[in-house]
Amino acid sequence: RFHQSTGRRSLSRRKKGGRRWEARVGNVTQRLLPSGSSALDVSVVITGDYRPPPYIDLNVIAEDSINRQGEKVISSLQERGSRAGRSFFERVEGIEATAKEALTERPTRAPTGKPSPGPTGLPTAEPSLLPSALPSDQPSAQPSRALEQTIVTGSSQDLQLGGTTTSSYGYLFNLRTKPTSPVVQITSLEFYTESTQSVNYEVWTREGSFKDFKGSYEGWTLIAEGSVEGRGLGRYTQIPDDTFTPVSIRGGGGEDGTRAFYITLDSKELIYKLGNGPDSDVDVHASSAELEVYEGEGVLTYPFPAVAEISYYRYPRQYLGTIHYDRLPCKPYSVFGHVMDLPCPDMPTSSPTPPQPTRN
């Protein structure tokens, strides 16, 4: 007959009609079996302390890693952005991480305090700049956008020559302002080429659409010409600013707010993308708050082929590159207001201009 003792570690067995032996070691009791027994039942109880792994706060680790290796994080972001043809991170100079609980509250959309009963500062030594004609109705909900804006076309797949990219000599396309947009000024262009050697480029432009004016340089103005070293796959190549003459596009959209561009190389190394529309200058394939980029046409030779040579034009096609523009060429806005065309109006003087005295 078998039994288990409680409260102590033990081994035991009792045989009917026989003698019982037992041995005790520490707190363990052992009962020895008579000779000739062929079985032994054992009951074991094991006790111990649970020791879980140390608690790790991943938020603290991530915050500490970014703050310790900020330069490496920036370098990695800039390198990846450069490979994707994006310049978003190029101006980043520093980065740091802050725990969520340490963040300050967002600023309110409107002032939370009442105006003071009197002036809060000393008068300035000189007059301040001219005030706006009328005060604004309300403070803006968000900070104003930067004056220098860009439109980046294409995708990362396009930059790896995937999808529906193709190459040729030149490209024609139209830019249009939106109906509510004021005048803008195009300050530079970037294009896409697989070459890492020096390439020769030209940029021509004219007011209005290119549709009825391709194949002839009459009415077109050369605004950029020179050579530049191509940046190769994954990155757009920028036309140097000192070779590019800025041009404006009237506000208000429509035909008056349209400007055509013809960008060409003298080699078959300009990359663009197949379009989706039924024809060129129908579908918008990229846009911003002020501008729309319309699908254009690829030009299969250099220089500008005659329009009668229709086989040298392919459409619709999409521009791969970056468009740099100034959304407010007449500054400050408080003085000039909503300007629809350049040149900017004359700056009002701080006092009336007296007329010149007459001779008689």
GROMACS .gro file of C-alpha atoms in nm:
model
  360
    1ARG     CA    1   0.000   0.000   0.000
    2PHE     CA    2   0.144   0.335  -0.103
    3HIS     CA    3   0.106   0.676   0.059
    4GLN     CA    4   0.259   1.023   0.028
    5SER     CA    5   0.363   1.218   0.333
    6THR     CA    6   0.266   1.581   0.339
    7GLY     CA    7   0.478   1.884   0.415
    8ARG     CA    8   0.806   1.703   0.355
    9ARG     CA    9   0.986   1.541   0.071
   10SER     CA   10   0.965   1.166   0.130
   11LEU     CA   11   0.977   0.825  -0.028
   12SER     CA   12   0.765   0.557   0.140
   13ARG     CA   13   0.615   0.212   0.096
   14ARG     CA   14   0.432  -0.020   0.332
   15LYS     CA   15   0.404  -0.394   0.268
   16LYS     CA   16   0.122  -0.583   0.433
   17GLY     CA   17   0.241  -0.821   0.710
   18GLY     CA   18   0.602  -0.719   0.663
   19ARG     CA   19   0.845  -0.490   0.833
   20ARG     CA   20   0.891  -0.126   0.728
   21TRP     CA   21   1.231   0.044   0.694
   22GLU     CA   22   1.287   0.415   0.658
   23ALA     CA   23   1.585   0.652   0.630
   24ARG     CA   24   1.586   1.027   0.685
   25VAL     CA   25   1.832   1.265   0.513
   26GLY     CA   26   1.777   1.631   0.604
   27ASN     CA   27   1.411   1.691   0.549
   28VAL     CA   28   1.374   1.390   0.316
   29THR     CA   29   1.239   1.067   0.454
   30GLN     CA   30   1.321   0.747   0.269
   31ARG     CA   31   1.165   0.411   0.343
   32LEU     CA   32   1.370   0.117   0.222
   33LEU     CA   33   1.189  -0.163   0.045
   34PRO     CA   34   1.230  -0.518   0.151
   35SER     CA   35   1.453  -0.730  -0.065
   36GLY     CA   36   1.285  -0.886  -0.361
   37SER     CA   37   1.061  -0.583  -0.438
   38SER     CA   38   1.043  -0.495  -0.806
   39ALA     CA   39   0.868  -0.153  -0.797
   40LEU     CA   40   0.926   0.187  -0.642
   41ASP     CA   41   0.689   0.488  -0.657
   42VAL     CA   42   0.841   0.831  -0.606
   43SER     CA   43   0.664   1.159  -0.523
   44VAL     CA   44   0.877   1.472  -0.579
   45VAL     CA   45   0.789   1.836  -0.500
   46ILE     CA   46   1.016   2.108  -0.647
   47THR     CA   47   0.999   2.468  -0.526
   48GLY     CA   48   1.178   2.783  -0.656
   49ASP     CA   49   1.156   3.160  -0.716
   50TYR     CA   50   1.020   3.306  -1.044
   51ARG     CA   51   1.270   3.549  -1.194
   52PRO     CA   52   1.124   3.716  -1.511
   53PRO     CA   53   1.353   3.899  -1.758
   54PRO     CA   54   1.417   4.269  -1.683
   55TYR     CA   55   1.158   4.520  -1.809
   56ILE     CA   56   1.271   4.699  -2.126
   57ASP     CA   57   1.115   5.030  -2.235
   58LEU     CA   58   1.146   5.032  -2.618
   59ASN     CA   59   1.043   5.399  -2.632
   60VAL     CA   60   1.344   5.495  -2.421
   61ILE     CA   61   1.576   5.281  -2.634
   62ALA     CA   62   1.447   5.439  -2.960
   63GLU     CA   63   1.470   5.792  -2.817
   64ASP     CA   64   1.822   5.733  -2.686
   65SER     CA   65   1.939   5.577  -3.015
   66ILE     CA   66   1.816   5.869  -3.227
   67ASN     CA   67   1.962   6.130  -2.993
   68ARG     CA   68   2.299   5.953  -2.973
   69GLN     CA   69   2.326   5.890  -3.348
   70GLY     CA   70   2.142   6.191  -3.492
   71GLU     CA   71   2.403   6.256  -3.762
   72LYS     CA   72   2.383   5.896  -3.879
   73VAL     CA   73   2.001   5.910  -3.894
   74ILE     CA   74   2.015   6.232  -4.101
   75SER     CA   75   2.278   6.084  -4.331
   76SER     CA   76   2.062   5.775  -4.387
   77LEU     CA   77   1.750   5.983  -4.460
   78GLN     CA   78   1.937   6.206  -4.704
   79GLU     CA   79   2.096   5.910  -4.880
   80ARG     CA   80   1.763   5.730  -4.924
   81GLY     CA   81   1.590   6.050  -5.034
   82SER     CA   82   1.867   6.115  -5.285
   83ARG     CA   83   1.828   5.767  -5.430
   84ALA     CA   84   1.456   5.829  -5.468
   85GLY     CA   85   1.511   6.167  -5.631
   86ARG     CA   86   1.366   6.359  -5.340
   87SER     CA   87   1.531   6.666  -5.189
   88PHE     CA   88   1.306   6.681  -4.883
   89PHE     CA   89   1.579   6.589  -4.632
   90GLU     CA   90   1.870   6.781  -4.790
   91ARG     CA   91   1.817   7.085  -4.567
   92VAL     CA   92   1.785   6.887  -4.244
   93GLU     CA   93   2.065   6.989  -4.007
   94GLY     CA   94   1.959   6.823  -3.683
   95ILE     CA   95   1.718   6.563  -3.545
   96GLU     CA   96   1.619   6.458  -3.197
   97ALA     CA   97   1.352   6.246  -3.033
   98THR     CA   98   1.136   6.345  -2.735
   99ALA     CA   99   0.914   6.124  -2.524
  100LYS     CA  100   0.544   6.174  -2.578
  101GLU     CA  101   0.485   6.271  -2.218
  102ALA     CA  102   0.750   6.544  -2.250
  103LEU     CA  103   0.582   6.716  -2.546
  104THR     CA  104   0.432   7.059  -2.500
  105GLU     CA  105   0.074   7.127  -2.594
  106ARG     CA  106  -0.012   7.246  -2.943
  107PRO     CA  107  -0.056   7.623  -2.982
  108THR     CA  108  -0.415   7.740  -2.994
  109ARG     CA  109  -0.564   7.868  -3.317
  110ALA     CA  110  -0.658   8.199  -3.161
  111PRO     CA  111  -0.506   8.411  -2.882
  112THR     CA  112  -0.613   8.289  -2.539
  113GLY     CA  113  -0.552   8.609  -2.348
  114LYS     CA  114  -0.712   8.951  -2.360
  115PRO     CA  115  -0.522   9.247  -2.503
  116SER     CA  116  -0.336   9.460  -2.254
  117PRO     CA  117  -0.491   9.799  -2.165
  118GLY     CA  118  -0.182   9.982  -2.291
  119PRO     CA  119   0.126   9.937  -2.511
  120THR     CA  120   0.353   9.656  -2.398
  121GLY     CA  121   0.680   9.775  -2.555
  122LEU     CA  122   0.885  10.085  -2.617
  123PRO     CA  123   0.848  10.270  -2.947
  124THR     CA  124   1.097  10.175  -3.220
  125ALA     CA  125   1.375  10.415  -3.324
  126GLU     CA  126   1.255  10.411  -3.686
  127PRO     CA  127   0.915  10.369  -3.848
  128SER     CA  128   0.809  10.009  -3.910
  129LEU     CA  129   0.728   9.879  -4.258
  130LEU     CA  130   0.407   9.983  -4.423
  131PRO     CA  131   0.098   9.819  -4.271
  132SER     CA  132  -0.142   9.618  -4.481
  133ALA     CA  133  -0.437   9.800  -4.635
  134LEU     CA  134  -0.680   9.617  -4.409
  135PRO     CA  135  -0.631   9.384  -4.113
  136SER     CA  136  -0.693   9.018  -4.181
  137ASP     CA  137  -1.026   8.880  -4.062
  138GLN     CA  138  -0.879   8.598  -3.854
  139PRO     CA  139  -0.538   8.454  -3.782
  140SER     CA  140  -0.452   8.163  -4.008
  141ALA     CA  141  -0.516   7.816  -3.868
  142GLN     CA  142  -0.173   7.696  -3.984
  143PRO     CA  143   0.161   7.865  -4.052
  144SER     CA  144   0.206   8.012  -4.399
  145ARG     CA  145   0.366   7.791  -4.663
  146ALA     CA  146   0.718   7.861  -4.783
  147LEU     CA  147   0.747   8.095  -5.080
  148GLU     CA  148   0.979   7.859  -5.269
  149GLN     CA  149   0.776   7.554  -5.374
  150THR     CA  150   0.846   7.240  -5.578
  151ILE     CA  151   0.644   6.985  -5.772
  152VAL     CA  152   0.818   6.647  -5.791
  153THR     CA  153   0.675   6.409  -6.051
  154GLY     CA  154   0.720   6.034  -6.087
  155SER     CA  155   0.757   5.754  -5.834
  156SER     CA  156   1.039   5.547  -5.688
  157GLN     CA  157   0.953   5.273  -5.938
  158ASP     CA  158   0.990   5.522  -6.224
  159LEU     CA  159   1.333   5.623  -6.093
  160GLN     CA  160   1.447   5.261  -6.118
  161LEU     CA  161   1.330   5.255  -6.482
  162GLY     CA  162   1.043   5.030  -6.388
  163GLY     CA  163   0.684   5.056  -6.498
  164THR     CA  164   0.634   5.248  -6.821
  165THR     CA  165   0.938   5.475  -6.857
  166THR     CA  166   1.104   5.543  -7.191
  167SER     CA  167   1.373   5.777  -7.323
  168SER     CA  168   1.434   6.007  -7.615
  169TYR     CA  169   1.577   6.352  -7.701
  170GLY     CA  170   1.315   6.600  -7.582
  171TYR     CA  171   0.984   6.663  -7.410
  172LEU     CA  172   0.699   6.916  -7.456
  173PHE     CA  173   0.446   7.001  -7.185
  174ASN     CA  174   0.219   7.273  -7.045
  175LEU     CA  175   0.201   7.422  -6.695
  176ARG     CA  176  -0.118   7.598  -6.585
  177THR     CA  177  -0.207   7.798  -6.280
  178LYS     CA  178  -0.525   7.708  -6.097
  179PRO     CA  179  -0.829   7.939  -6.126
  180THR     CA  180  -0.775   8.078  -5.774
  181SER     CA  181  -0.397   8.106  -5.800
  182PRO     CA  182  -0.208   8.434  -5.843
  183VAL     CA  183   0.091   8.471  -6.075
  184VAL     CA  184   0.383   8.233  -6.008
  185GLN     CA  185   0.742   8.239  -6.127
  186ILE     CA  186   0.925   7.928  -6.250
  187THR     CA  187   1.280   7.947  -6.113
  188SER     CA  188   1.438   7.617  -6.222
  189LEU     CA  189   1.377   7.267  -6.360
  190GLU     CA  190   1.521   6.922  -6.297
  191PHE     CA  191   1.509   6.638  -6.550
  192TYR     CA  192   1.580   6.265  -6.545
  193THR     CA  193   1.867   6.099  -6.729
  194GLU     CA  194   2.044   5.768  -6.684
  195SER     CA  195   2.373   5.927  -6.786
  196THR     CA  196   2.644   6.018  -6.536
  197GLN     CA  197   2.843   6.197  -6.806
  198SER     CA  198   2.812   6.557  -6.921
  199VAL     CA  199   2.491   6.620  -7.120
  200ASN     CA  200   2.398   6.929  -7.323
  201TYR     CA  201   2.055   7.076  -7.250
  202GLU     CA  202   1.823   7.347  -7.381
  203VAL     CA  203   1.498   7.481  -7.233
  204TRP     CA  204   1.255   7.681  -7.449
  205THR     CA  205   0.926   7.839  -7.344
  206ARG     CA  206   0.633   8.039  -7.474
  207GLU     CA  207   0.309   8.178  -7.332
  208GLY     CA  208   0.006   7.964  -7.404
  209SER     CA  209  -0.009   7.599  -7.509
  210PHE     CA  210   0.250   7.424  -7.726
  211LYS     CA  211  -0.020   7.235  -7.922
  212ASP     CA  212  -0.026   7.461  -8.227
  213PHE     CA  213   0.337   7.574  -8.210
  214LYS     CA  214   0.555   7.263  -8.206
  215GLY     CA  215   0.812   7.206  -8.477
  216SER     CA  216   0.912   7.571  -8.513
  217TYR     CA  217   1.120   7.791  -8.286
  218GLU     CA  218   0.924   8.100  -8.389
  219GLY     CA  219   0.758   8.252  -8.082
  220TRP     CA  220   0.969   8.040  -7.844
  221THR     CA  221   1.225   8.190  -7.606
  222LEU     CA  222   1.543   8.011  -7.500
  223ILE     CA  223   1.566   8.042  -7.119
  224ALA     CA  224   1.836   7.783  -7.037
  225GLU     CA  225   2.130   7.636  -7.225
  226GLY     CA  226   2.451   7.462  -7.122
  227SER     CA  227   2.609   7.138  -7.006
  228VAL     CA  228   2.563   6.956  -6.677
  229GLU     CA  229   2.685   6.627  -6.535
  230GLY     CA  230   2.398   6.377  -6.515
  231ARG     CA  231   2.327   6.229  -6.173
  232GLY     CA  232   2.227   5.889  -6.311
  233LEU     CA  233   1.963   5.642  -6.195
  234GLY     CA  234   1.750   5.726  -5.895
  235ARG     CA  235   1.820   6.101  -5.893
  236TYR     CA  236   1.701   6.399  -6.092
  237THR     CA  237   1.955   6.631  -6.254
  238GLN     CA  238   1.903   7.002  -6.186
  239ILE     CA  239   1.967   7.272  -6.442
  240PRO     CA  240   2.210   7.517  -6.279
  241ASP     CA  241   2.035   7.829  -6.150
  242ASP     CA  242   2.288   8.060  -6.311
  243THR     CA  243   2.192   7.932  -6.658
  244PHE     CA  244   1.814   7.944  -6.604
  245THR     CA  245   1.615   8.263  -6.669
  246PRO     CA  246   1.302   8.268  -6.445
  247VAL     CA  247   0.969   8.309  -6.625
  248SER     CA  248   0.621   8.380  -6.491
  249ILE     CA  249   0.284   8.217  -6.549
  250ARG     CA  250  -0.022   8.439  -6.516
  251GLY     CA  251  -0.269   8.360  -6.242
  252GLY     CA  252  -0.628   8.251  -6.295
  253GLY     CA  253  -0.565   7.940  -6.507
  254GLY     CA  254  -0.718   7.885  -6.849
  255GLU     CA  255  -0.533   7.977  -7.168
  256ASP     CA  256  -0.403   8.302  -7.016
  257GLY     CA  257  -0.260   8.106  -6.723
  258THR     CA  258  -0.079   7.853  -6.945
  259ARG     CA  259   0.290   7.837  -7.034
  260ALA     CA  260   0.454   7.576  -7.259
  261PHE     CA  261   0.801   7.430  -7.205
  262TYR     CA  262   1.027   7.236  -7.440
  263ILE     CA  263   1.325   7.070  -7.269
  264THR     CA  264   1.570   6.881  -7.487
  265LEU     CA  265   1.912   6.717  -7.490
  266ASP     CA  266   2.126   6.666  -7.799
  267SER     CA  267   2.146   6.296  -7.715
  268LYS     CA  268   1.880   6.028  -7.663
  269GLU     CA  269   1.913   6.027  -7.284
  270LEU     CA  270   1.608   6.216  -7.153
  271ILE     CA  271   1.377   5.982  -6.960
  272TYR     CA  272   1.003   6.034  -6.926
  273LYS     CA  273   0.695   5.818  -6.873
  274LEU     CA  274   0.404   5.693  -7.082
  275GLY     CA  275   0.080   5.883  -7.015
  276ASN     CA  276  -0.279   5.777  -6.952
  277GLY     CA  277  -0.496   6.034  -7.131
  278PRO     CA  278  -0.651   6.019  -7.478
  279ASP     CA  279  -0.420   6.296  -7.599
  280SER     CA  280  -0.155   6.536  -7.474
  281ASP     CA  281  -0.260   6.840  -7.267
  282VAL     CA  282  -0.575   6.665  -7.140
  283ASP     CA  283  -0.489   6.494  -6.811
  284VAL     CA  284  -0.311   6.647  -6.510
  285HIS     CA  285  -0.048   6.406  -6.374
  286ALA     CA  286   0.100   6.626  -6.097
  287SER     CA  287  -0.007   6.943  -5.918
  288SER     CA  288   0.034   7.175  -5.620
  289ALA     CA  289  -0.185   7.442  -5.460
  290GLU     CA  290  -0.097   7.683  -5.744
  291LEU     CA  291   0.012   7.479  -6.047
  292GLU     CA  292  -0.097   7.184  -6.260
  293VAL     CA  293   0.138   6.974  -6.475
  294TYR     CA  294  -0.032   6.837  -6.786
  295GLU     CA  295   0.069   6.532  -6.987
  296GLY     CA  296   0.279   6.629  -7.286
  297GLU     CA  297   0.463   6.477  -7.581
  298GLY     CA  298   0.797   6.306  -7.630
  299VAL     CA  299   1.019   6.438  -7.910
  300LEU     CA  300   1.217   6.164  -8.084
  301THR     CA  301   1.491   6.371  -8.246
  302TYR     CA  302   1.700   6.686  -8.213
  303PRO     CA  303   1.663   6.968  -8.299
  304PHE     CA  304   1.290   7.051  -8.301
  305PRO     CA  305   1.140   6.837  -8.584
  306ALA     CA  306   0.886   6.994  -8.818
  307VAL     CA  307   0.526   6.934  -8.717
  308ALA     CA  308   0.468   6.760  -9.050
  309GLU     CA  309   0.701   6.485  -8.929
  310ILE     CA  310   0.434   6.351  -8.699
  311SER     CA  311   0.621   6.024  -8.642
  312TYR     CA  312   0.877   6.215  -8.433
  313TYR     CA  313   0.616   6.301  -8.169
  314ARG     CA  314   0.474   6.051  -7.917
  315TYR     CA  315   0.184   6.127  -7.682
  316PRO     CA  316   0.062   6.135  -7.419
  317ARG     CA  317   0.378   6.133  -7.208
  318GLN     CA  318   0.448   6.239  -6.848
  319TYR     CA  319   0.736   6.457  -6.732
  320LEU     CA  320   0.984   6.305  -6.487
  321GLY     CA  321   1.158   6.577  -6.290
  322THR     CA  322   1.112   6.863  -6.046
  323ILE     CA  323   0.962   7.207  -6.106
  324HIS     CA  324   1.085   7.486  -5.879
  325TYR     CA  325   0.873   7.799  -5.849
  326ASP     CA  326   0.809   8.107  -5.636
  327ARG     CA  327   0.444   8.120  -5.537
  328LEU     CA  328   0.460   8.488  -5.440
  329PRO     CA  329   0.703   8.675  -5.666
  330CYS     CA  330   0.566   9.015  -5.558
  331LYS     CA  331   0.664   9.060  -5.193
  332PRO     CA  332   0.542   9.147  -4.938
  333TYR     CA  333   0.187   9.027  -4.989
  334SER     CA  334   0.062   9.285  -4.739
  335VAL     CA  335   0.168   9.558  -4.984
  336PHE     CA  336   0.099   9.406  -5.325
  337GLY     CA  337  -0.194   9.178  -5.249
  338HIS     CA  338  -0.319   8.921  -5.503
  339VAL     CA  339  -0.110   8.991  -5.816
  340MET     CA  340  -0.221   8.812  -6.133
  341ASP     CA  341   0.063   8.906  -6.367
  342LEU     CA  342   0.418   9.043  -6.371
  343PRO     CA  343   0.584   9.285  -6.350
  344CYS     CA  344   0.488   9.369  -5.993
  345PRO     CA  345   0.297   9.694  -5.940
  346ASP     CA  346   0.499   9.993  -5.825
  347MET     CA  347   0.566   9.998  -5.452
  348PRO     CA  348   0.360  10.272  -5.282
  349THR     CA  349   0.573  10.538  -5.118
  350SER     CA  350   0.543  10.624  -4.749
  351SER     CA  351   0.441  10.980  -4.835
  352PRO     CA  352   0.292  11.157  -5.139
  353THR     CA  353   0.538  11.227  -5.419
  354PRO     CA  354   0.527  11.602  -5.496
  355PRO     CA  355   0.513  11.690  -5.865
  356GLN     CA  356   0.810  11.859  -6.026
  357PRO     CA  357   0.773  12.238  -6.050
  358THR     CA  358   0.688  12.374  -6.395
  359ARG     CA  359   0.913  12.619  -6.576
  360ASN     CA  360   0.640  12.882  -6.607
   0.00000   0.00000   0.00000
